[in-house]
Amino acid sequence: MTSHDRIKIPPGFWIGLREIGFSMEEIAAKSQMNLAEIERPEGVTTSQYFTIWQAYSELVGNISEAVVKLSTAYDPRQYPPSMLATYHARDYRDALNRMAKYKRLCPPENLRKTETGENCHIELSWTDPAQSGPAMLVAITFAALLELGRRGTGQPIKAKLVEFVEPLGDGQLLQDYFGCPIRYGADNNRLTMKRSDLDRPFLSHNEELLEILTPALEHALDERQSKFSIVQTVERIMKRNLAGSRPEMLIVARDLGMSERTLQRRLTEEGTSFKKILSRVRHETALAYLMDPSLEIHEVAFLTGYEDQNSFYRAFRLWEGETPSNWRIRQKSTSTLAR
C-alpha cells in the first residue's frame, strides 16, 4: 500500500461484528483509538487498519475462531461495490479474477491469481512491504475468497491447501473450515484451490448489475493509477535515498526529469507537498524499523534520514506523542499479550 492511501472500512464490517456480539466502541477501546478516528470519511491509515484487526482478534481470543465467525457472518448485501461485482460474477473464476483486480481499490492487500495444471494459486502480499499486516488479516482474506465461492455457487467448496507465513491459533478449526491441510512457516501466504471448481457457475450471477458496476470500477482503477503515480514515484525515490540524509526536492526532481517548480506543482495538484510526503515516509519507515529489535534507536534515526538522534526524537514525539523507546516497549508488550 502506498503511504498516502487511506482505507475505508465498509459498513458491512461493523454490521458483521455486531452479528457476532462486538461493537465499534469495543473495537475502538481495545485498539486505543477514538470513534472519530475510525469514522473519518477518508478512512484510516494502514497502521490503524492493522490495529483494528488486531483488536478484533484479541477480543475474540482465538484467531481461528475470529476468522470463521466473521467470514460466515458477513452479509453479501453489505458488500462494497468492488466486492459486490465479484459476488454477481458469471462463475467462480470470473469472481476471483475480479477480486484480484478490484482489490487494488481497497488496499492494503494485493492478490495474485495463477492457474497451473489442476491447481489455482492465490498469493497475498502487502501493497507496502514495509508494513506487514497481522496473520489474522491474511486468514480472513483467504476465508472471504472461499466464502465467496461457497455463497456464489451454493456448493460446499473446499480448498486444497492453505499456507501462512506466520502461525495462527487453532489449526484444526481452520482446517475444518477450509476443508484442507494448513501449513505454517511458508515462504508466501497462499491459498490453493481445485482448478475445476473455478468453472462452477454462480447462482448469484446478475449481468444487469455487472453492466452498471463494471464501468464505474474500471474508471475508478484508471483514476487511481493516474492520480497516485507521481506520489508513488516520489516516495520510492525518497526511500531509496533516505539513509543518512534528508532527500532534497532538487535531487528527486532531477531523478524524475523535471524542475523543482514542476514537481511542486504536480504534488500540489494531488493535494500534497514534498514536505508532507517526506514526513510521512520517515514516519512509516521509522515504525517499520522500530519493530526490528536488533536495531538500536540511533540506527533507526540514521536509516530514516536524521543526522542526529535528538532531531529524530523530536520528530517522533510529533508523530506518536511518545519517545521511540517507549513506543517500541509498548508494541512489544502488545505483541506479547496477543500471543
Short mmCIF file of N, CA and C in Angstrom, two decimals, residues 121-230:
data_model
loop_
_atom_site.label_atom_id
_atom_site.label_comp_id
_atom_site.label_asym_id
_atom_site.label_seq_id
_atom_site.Cartn_x
_atom_site.Cartn_y
_atom_site.Cartn_z
N HIS A 121 -3.69 -21.02 -7.71
CA HIS A 121 -2.99 -20.46 -6.56
C HIS A 121 -3.33 -18.97 -6.43
N ILE A 122 -3.61 -18.55 -5.21
CA ILE A 122 -3.85 -17.14 -4.94
C ILE A 122 -2.88 -16.72 -3.84
N GLU A 123 -1.96 -15.83 -4.18
CA GLU A 123 -0.95 -15.36 -3.22
C GLU A 123 -1.31 -13.96 -2.74
N LEU A 124 -1.09 -13.74 -1.45
CA LEU A 124 -1.37 -12.44 -0.85
C LEU A 124 -0.05 -11.77 -0.48
N SER A 125 0.09 -10.51 -0.88
CA SER A 125 1.24 -9.70 -0.47
C SER A 125 0.71 -8.35 -0.03
N TRP A 126 1.58 -7.54 0.57
CA TRP A 126 1.16 -6.23 1.08
C TRP A 126 1.59 -5.14 0.12
N THR A 127 0.70 -4.18 -0.11
CA THR A 127 0.98 -3.10 -1.05
C THR A 127 2.21 -2.32 -0.61
N ASP A 128 2.39 -2.17 0.69
CA ASP A 128 3.58 -1.53 1.22
C ASP A 128 4.39 -2.59 1.97
N PRO A 129 5.48 -3.08 1.37
CA PRO A 129 6.26 -4.16 2.01
C PRO A 129 6.79 -3.80 3.38
N ALA A 130 6.91 -2.50 3.67
CA ALA A 130 7.43 -2.08 4.97
C ALA A 130 6.41 -2.30 6.08
N GLN A 131 5.15 -2.50 5.72
CA GLN A 131 4.10 -2.71 6.71
C GLN A 131 3.36 -4.01 6.43
N SER A 132 3.73 -5.03 7.17
CA SER A 132 3.07 -6.33 7.01
C SER A 132 1.90 -6.43 7.97
N GLY A 133 0.78 -6.88 7.46
CA GLY A 133 -0.42 -6.99 8.28
C GLY A 133 -0.40 -8.21 9.18
N PRO A 134 -1.29 -8.26 10.16
CA PRO A 134 -1.35 -9.40 11.08
C PRO A 134 -1.81 -10.66 10.36
N ALA A 135 -1.39 -11.79 10.89
CA ALA A 135 -1.76 -13.08 10.30
C ALA A 135 -3.28 -13.24 10.25
N MET A 136 -3.95 -12.63 11.21
CA MET A 136 -5.41 -12.66 11.26
C MET A 136 -6.01 -12.11 9.96
N LEU A 137 -5.45 -11.03 9.44
CA LEU A 137 -5.97 -10.42 8.23
C LEU A 137 -5.73 -11.30 7.00
N VAL A 138 -4.60 -11.98 6.97
CA VAL A 138 -4.32 -12.92 5.87
C VAL A 138 -5.38 -14.02 5.87
N ALA A 139 -5.63 -14.58 7.04
CA ALA A 139 -6.58 -15.68 7.16
C ALA A 139 -8.00 -15.24 6.79
N ILE A 140 -8.40 -14.04 7.22
CA ILE A 140 -9.76 -13.57 6.93
C ILE A 140 -9.91 -13.29 5.44
N THR A 141 -8.83 -12.86 4.78
CA THR A 141 -8.88 -12.62 3.34
C THR A 141 -9.07 -13.93 2.58
N PHE A 142 -8.31 -14.95 2.95
CA PHE A 142 -8.46 -16.25 2.30
C PHE A 142 -9.83 -16.85 2.58
N ALA A 143 -10.31 -16.67 3.80
CA ALA A 143 -11.64 -17.19 4.15
C ALA A 143 -12.72 -16.49 3.32
N ALA A 144 -12.55 -15.19 3.10
CA ALA A 144 -13.52 -14.43 2.29
C ALA A 144 -13.54 -14.93 0.86
N LEU A 145 -12.38 -15.30 0.32
CA LEU A 145 -12.31 -15.82 -1.04
C LEU A 145 -13.03 -17.17 -1.15
N LEU A 146 -12.84 -18.00 -0.15
CA LEU A 146 -13.52 -19.30 -0.15
C LEU A 146 -15.01 -19.13 0.07
N GLU A 147 -15.36 -18.24 1.00
CA GLU A 147 -16.78 -17.98 1.29
C GLU A 147 -17.49 -17.42 0.06
N LEU A 148 -16.79 -16.62 -0.72
CA LEU A 148 -17.34 -16.08 -1.96
C LEU A 148 -17.75 -17.21 -2.90
N GLY A 149 -16.88 -18.19 -3.06
CA GLY A 149 -17.20 -19.33 -3.92
C GLY A 149 -18.34 -20.17 -3.38
N ARG A 150 -18.36 -20.37 -2.09
CA ARG A 150 -19.43 -21.18 -1.49
C ARG A 150 -20.79 -20.51 -1.62
N ARG A 151 -20.82 -19.21 -1.38
CA ARG A 151 -22.10 -18.50 -1.44
C ARG A 151 -22.55 -18.31 -2.90
N GLY A 152 -21.59 -18.02 -3.77
CA GLY A 152 -21.95 -17.79 -5.17
C GLY A 152 -22.44 -19.04 -5.87
N THR A 153 -21.78 -20.17 -5.61
CA THR A 153 -22.15 -21.42 -6.29
C THR A 153 -23.21 -22.21 -5.54
N GLY A 154 -23.32 -21.95 -4.24
CA GLY A 154 -24.24 -22.74 -3.43
C GLY A 154 -23.69 -24.11 -3.11
N GLN A 155 -22.40 -24.31 -3.33
CA GLN A 155 -21.75 -25.60 -3.10
C GLN A 155 -20.72 -25.49 -1.97
N PRO A 156 -20.52 -26.58 -1.20
CA PRO A 156 -19.55 -26.57 -0.09
C PRO A 156 -18.12 -26.73 -0.59
N ILE A 157 -17.64 -25.77 -1.35
CA ILE A 157 -16.31 -25.85 -1.95
C ILE A 157 -15.23 -25.91 -0.86
N LYS A 158 -14.22 -26.73 -1.11
CA LYS A 158 -13.10 -26.86 -0.19
C LYS A 158 -11.81 -26.43 -0.88
N ALA A 159 -10.89 -25.92 -0.11
CA ALA A 159 -9.57 -25.58 -0.64
C ALA A 159 -8.72 -26.86 -0.68
N LYS A 160 -7.59 -26.80 -1.37
CA LYS A 160 -6.66 -27.93 -1.40
C LYS A 160 -5.54 -27.76 -0.37
N LEU A 161 -5.12 -26.49 -0.17
CA LEU A 161 -4.05 -26.22 0.78
C LEU A 161 -4.07 -24.72 1.11
N VAL A 162 -3.84 -24.40 2.40
CA VAL A 162 -3.69 -23.01 2.80
C VAL A 162 -2.34 -22.87 3.50
N GLU A 163 -1.52 -21.92 3.03
CA GLU A 163 -0.18 -21.72 3.58
C GLU A 163 -0.07 -20.32 4.17
N PHE A 164 0.50 -20.25 5.37
CA PHE A 164 0.69 -18.99 6.06
C PHE A 164 2.16 -18.79 6.39
N VAL A 165 2.62 -17.56 6.27
CA VAL A 165 3.98 -17.23 6.67
C VAL A 165 4.09 -17.28 8.20
N GLU A 166 3.11 -16.68 8.87
CA GLU A 166 3.09 -16.61 10.33
C GLU A 166 2.11 -17.63 10.90
N PRO A 167 2.40 -18.16 12.08
CA PRO A 167 1.47 -19.12 12.71
C PRO A 167 0.21 -18.44 13.21
N LEU A 168 -0.88 -19.20 13.27
CA LEU A 168 -2.14 -18.69 13.82
C LEU A 168 -2.51 -19.53 15.03
N GLY A 169 -3.77 -19.46 15.41
CA GLY A 169 -4.22 -20.18 16.60
C GLY A 169 -4.56 -21.63 16.33
N ASP A 170 -5.81 -21.97 16.53
CA ASP A 170 -6.31 -23.35 16.43
C ASP A 170 -6.26 -23.83 14.98
N GLY A 171 -5.21 -24.58 14.64
CA GLY A 171 -5.06 -25.07 13.28
C GLY A 171 -6.17 -26.03 12.86
N GLN A 172 -6.68 -26.81 13.81
CA GLN A 172 -7.73 -27.77 13.49
C GLN A 172 -9.01 -27.08 13.09
N LEU A 173 -9.33 -25.96 13.77
CA LEU A 173 -10.54 -25.22 13.45
C LEU A 173 -10.46 -24.65 12.03
N LEU A 174 -9.30 -24.10 11.67
CA LEU A 174 -9.13 -23.58 10.31
C LEU A 174 -9.13 -24.72 9.29
N GLN A 175 -8.54 -25.83 9.66
CA GLN A 175 -8.52 -26.98 8.76
C GLN A 175 -9.94 -27.47 8.47
N ASP A 176 -10.77 -27.48 9.50
CA ASP A 176 -12.17 -27.89 9.31
C ASP A 176 -12.92 -26.89 8.43
N TYR A 177 -12.63 -25.60 8.63
CA TYR A 177 -13.33 -24.58 7.85
C TYR A 177 -12.92 -24.62 6.38
N PHE A 178 -11.61 -24.62 6.11
CA PHE A 178 -11.14 -24.63 4.73
C PHE A 178 -11.27 -25.99 4.07
N GLY A 179 -11.36 -27.04 4.91
CA GLY A 179 -11.51 -28.40 4.36
C GLY A 179 -10.24 -28.95 3.76
N CYS A 180 -9.09 -28.51 4.28
CA CYS A 180 -7.81 -28.93 3.72
C CYS A 180 -6.71 -28.75 4.76
N PRO A 181 -5.51 -29.25 4.47
CA PRO A 181 -4.38 -29.05 5.39
C PRO A 181 -3.99 -27.58 5.49
N ILE A 182 -3.48 -27.19 6.67
CA ILE A 182 -2.99 -25.84 6.92
C ILE A 182 -1.49 -25.94 7.17
N ARG A 183 -0.72 -25.11 6.49
CA ARG A 183 0.73 -25.14 6.64
C ARG A 183 1.23 -23.78 7.11
N TYR A 184 2.08 -23.80 8.16
CA TYR A 184 2.67 -22.57 8.69
C TYR A 184 4.15 -22.50 8.31
N GLY A 185 4.71 -21.29 8.38
CA GLY A 185 6.12 -21.12 8.06
C GLY A 185 6.42 -21.18 6.58
N ALA A 186 5.42 -20.88 5.74
CA ALA A 186 5.62 -20.92 4.29
C ALA A 186 6.37 -19.68 3.82
N ASP A 187 6.86 -19.74 2.58
CA ASP A 187 7.59 -18.59 2.03
C ASP A 187 6.64 -17.47 1.63
N ASN A 188 5.38 -17.83 1.31
CA ASN A 188 4.37 -16.85 0.94
C ASN A 188 3.03 -17.25 1.53
N ASN A 189 2.15 -16.27 1.72
CA ASN A 189 0.77 -16.57 2.11
C ASN A 189 0.04 -16.98 0.84
N ARG A 190 -0.47 -18.22 0.82
CA ARG A 190 -1.00 -18.77 -0.43
C ARG A 190 -2.22 -19.66 -0.17
N LEU A 191 -3.26 -19.46 -0.98
CA LEU A 191 -4.45 -20.30 -0.97
C LEU A 191 -4.48 -21.09 -2.26
N THR A 192 -4.56 -22.42 -2.16
CA THR A 192 -4.60 -23.27 -3.34
C THR A 192 -5.97 -23.92 -3.45
N MET A 193 -6.60 -23.73 -4.63
CA MET A 193 -7.93 -24.29 -4.89
C MET A 193 -7.86 -25.32 -6.01
N LYS A 194 -8.92 -26.12 -6.13
CA LYS A 194 -9.04 -27.01 -7.28
C LYS A 194 -9.43 -26.18 -8.50
N ARG A 195 -8.68 -26.31 -9.55
CA ARG A 195 -8.95 -25.52 -10.74
C ARG A 195 -10.34 -25.81 -11.32
N SER A 196 -10.78 -27.06 -11.17
CA SER A 196 -12.09 -27.45 -11.70
C SER A 196 -13.23 -26.71 -11.01
N ASP A 197 -13.02 -26.31 -9.73
CA ASP A 197 -14.07 -25.58 -9.01
C ASP A 197 -14.31 -24.20 -9.60
N LEU A 198 -13.33 -23.68 -10.32
CA LEU A 198 -13.46 -22.34 -10.88
C LEU A 198 -14.48 -22.27 -12.01
N ASP A 199 -14.81 -23.43 -12.57
CA ASP A 199 -15.80 -23.46 -13.66
C ASP A 199 -17.23 -23.46 -13.14
N ARG A 200 -17.39 -23.58 -11.84
CA ARG A 200 -18.75 -23.64 -11.28
C ARG A 200 -19.47 -22.31 -11.47
N PRO A 201 -20.68 -22.34 -12.05
CA PRO A 201 -21.43 -21.08 -12.27
C PRO A 201 -21.95 -20.51 -10.95
N PHE A 202 -22.13 -19.22 -10.94
CA PHE A 202 -22.66 -18.54 -9.75
C PHE A 202 -24.18 -18.43 -9.85
N LEU A 203 -24.85 -18.91 -8.82
CA LEU A 203 -26.30 -18.76 -8.73
C LEU A 203 -26.68 -17.29 -8.54
N SER A 204 -25.72 -16.52 -8.02
CA SER A 204 -25.96 -15.11 -7.75
C SER A 204 -25.60 -14.21 -8.95
N HIS A 205 -25.32 -14.81 -10.09
CA HIS A 205 -24.92 -14.03 -11.27
C HIS A 205 -26.02 -13.03 -11.65
N ASN A 206 -25.60 -11.79 -11.88
CA ASN A 206 -26.54 -10.74 -12.26
C ASN A 206 -25.85 -9.87 -13.31
N GLU A 207 -26.11 -10.17 -14.59
CA GLU A 207 -25.43 -9.48 -15.68
C GLU A 207 -25.81 -8.00 -15.74
N GLU A 208 -27.06 -7.70 -15.46
CA GLU A 208 -27.50 -6.30 -15.50
C GLU A 208 -26.76 -5.46 -14.47
N LEU A 209 -26.61 -6.01 -13.28
CA LEU A 209 -25.90 -5.28 -12.24
C LEU A 209 -24.42 -5.12 -12.60
N LEU A 210 -23.83 -6.15 -13.19
CA LEU A 210 -22.43 -6.07 -13.60
C LEU A 210 -22.23 -4.99 -14.66
N GLU A 211 -23.20 -4.83 -15.54
CA GLU A 211 -23.09 -3.80 -16.58
C GLU A 211 -23.09 -2.40 -15.98
N ILE A 212 -23.66 -2.28 -14.78
CA ILE A 212 -23.67 -1.00 -14.08
C ILE A 212 -22.38 -0.82 -13.28
N LEU A 213 -21.98 -1.87 -12.55
CA LEU A 213 -20.84 -1.78 -11.65
C LEU A 213 -19.50 -1.75 -12.37
N THR A 214 -19.34 -2.58 -13.40
CA THR A 214 -18.02 -2.74 -14.04
C THR A 214 -17.45 -1.45 -14.61
N PRO A 215 -18.20 -0.67 -15.41
CA PRO A 215 -17.61 0.57 -15.93
C PRO A 215 -17.17 1.53 -14.83
N ALA A 216 -17.95 1.61 -13.75
CA ALA A 216 -17.60 2.51 -12.65
C ALA A 216 -16.33 2.05 -11.95
N LEU A 217 -16.18 0.74 -11.75
CA LEU A 217 -14.99 0.21 -11.09
C LEU A 217 -13.76 0.37 -11.98
N GLU A 218 -13.92 0.14 -13.29
CA GLU A 218 -12.80 0.31 -14.21
C GLU A 218 -12.34 1.77 -14.24
N HIS A 219 -13.30 2.67 -14.21
CA HIS A 219 -12.97 4.09 -14.20
C HIS A 219 -12.22 4.45 -12.91
N ALA A 220 -12.67 3.89 -11.80
CA ALA A 220 -12.02 4.17 -10.52
C ALA A 220 -10.58 3.66 -10.52
N LEU A 221 -10.35 2.50 -11.16
CA LEU A 221 -8.99 1.96 -11.24
C LEU A 221 -8.10 2.87 -12.08
N ASP A 222 -8.61 3.30 -13.22
CA ASP A 222 -7.84 4.20 -14.09
C ASP A 222 -7.52 5.51 -13.37
N GLU A 223 -8.52 6.03 -12.66
CA GLU A 223 -8.34 7.30 -11.95
C GLU A 223 -7.33 7.16 -10.83
N ARG A 224 -7.39 6.05 -10.14
CA ARG A 224 -6.46 5.80 -9.04
C ARG A 224 -5.02 5.72 -9.54
N GLN A 225 -4.82 4.98 -10.61
CA GLN A 225 -3.47 4.83 -11.14
C GLN A 225 -2.91 6.17 -11.62
N SER A 226 -3.75 6.94 -12.29
CA SER A 226 -3.31 8.25 -12.79
C SER A 226 -3.03 9.21 -11.65
N LYS A 227 -3.88 9.18 -10.64
CA LYS A 227 -3.79 10.14 -9.54
C LYS A 227 -2.56 9.93 -8.68
N PHE A 228 -2.21 8.68 -8.43
CA PHE A 228 -1.17 8.42 -7.45
C PHE A 228 0.21 8.11 -8.03
N SER A 229 0.34 8.07 -9.36
CA SER A 229 1.60 7.63 -9.93
C SER A 229 2.78 8.54 -9.53
N ILE A 230 2.61 9.86 -9.57
CA ILE A 230 3.72 10.76 -9.26
C ILE A 230 4.09 10.68 -7.79
#
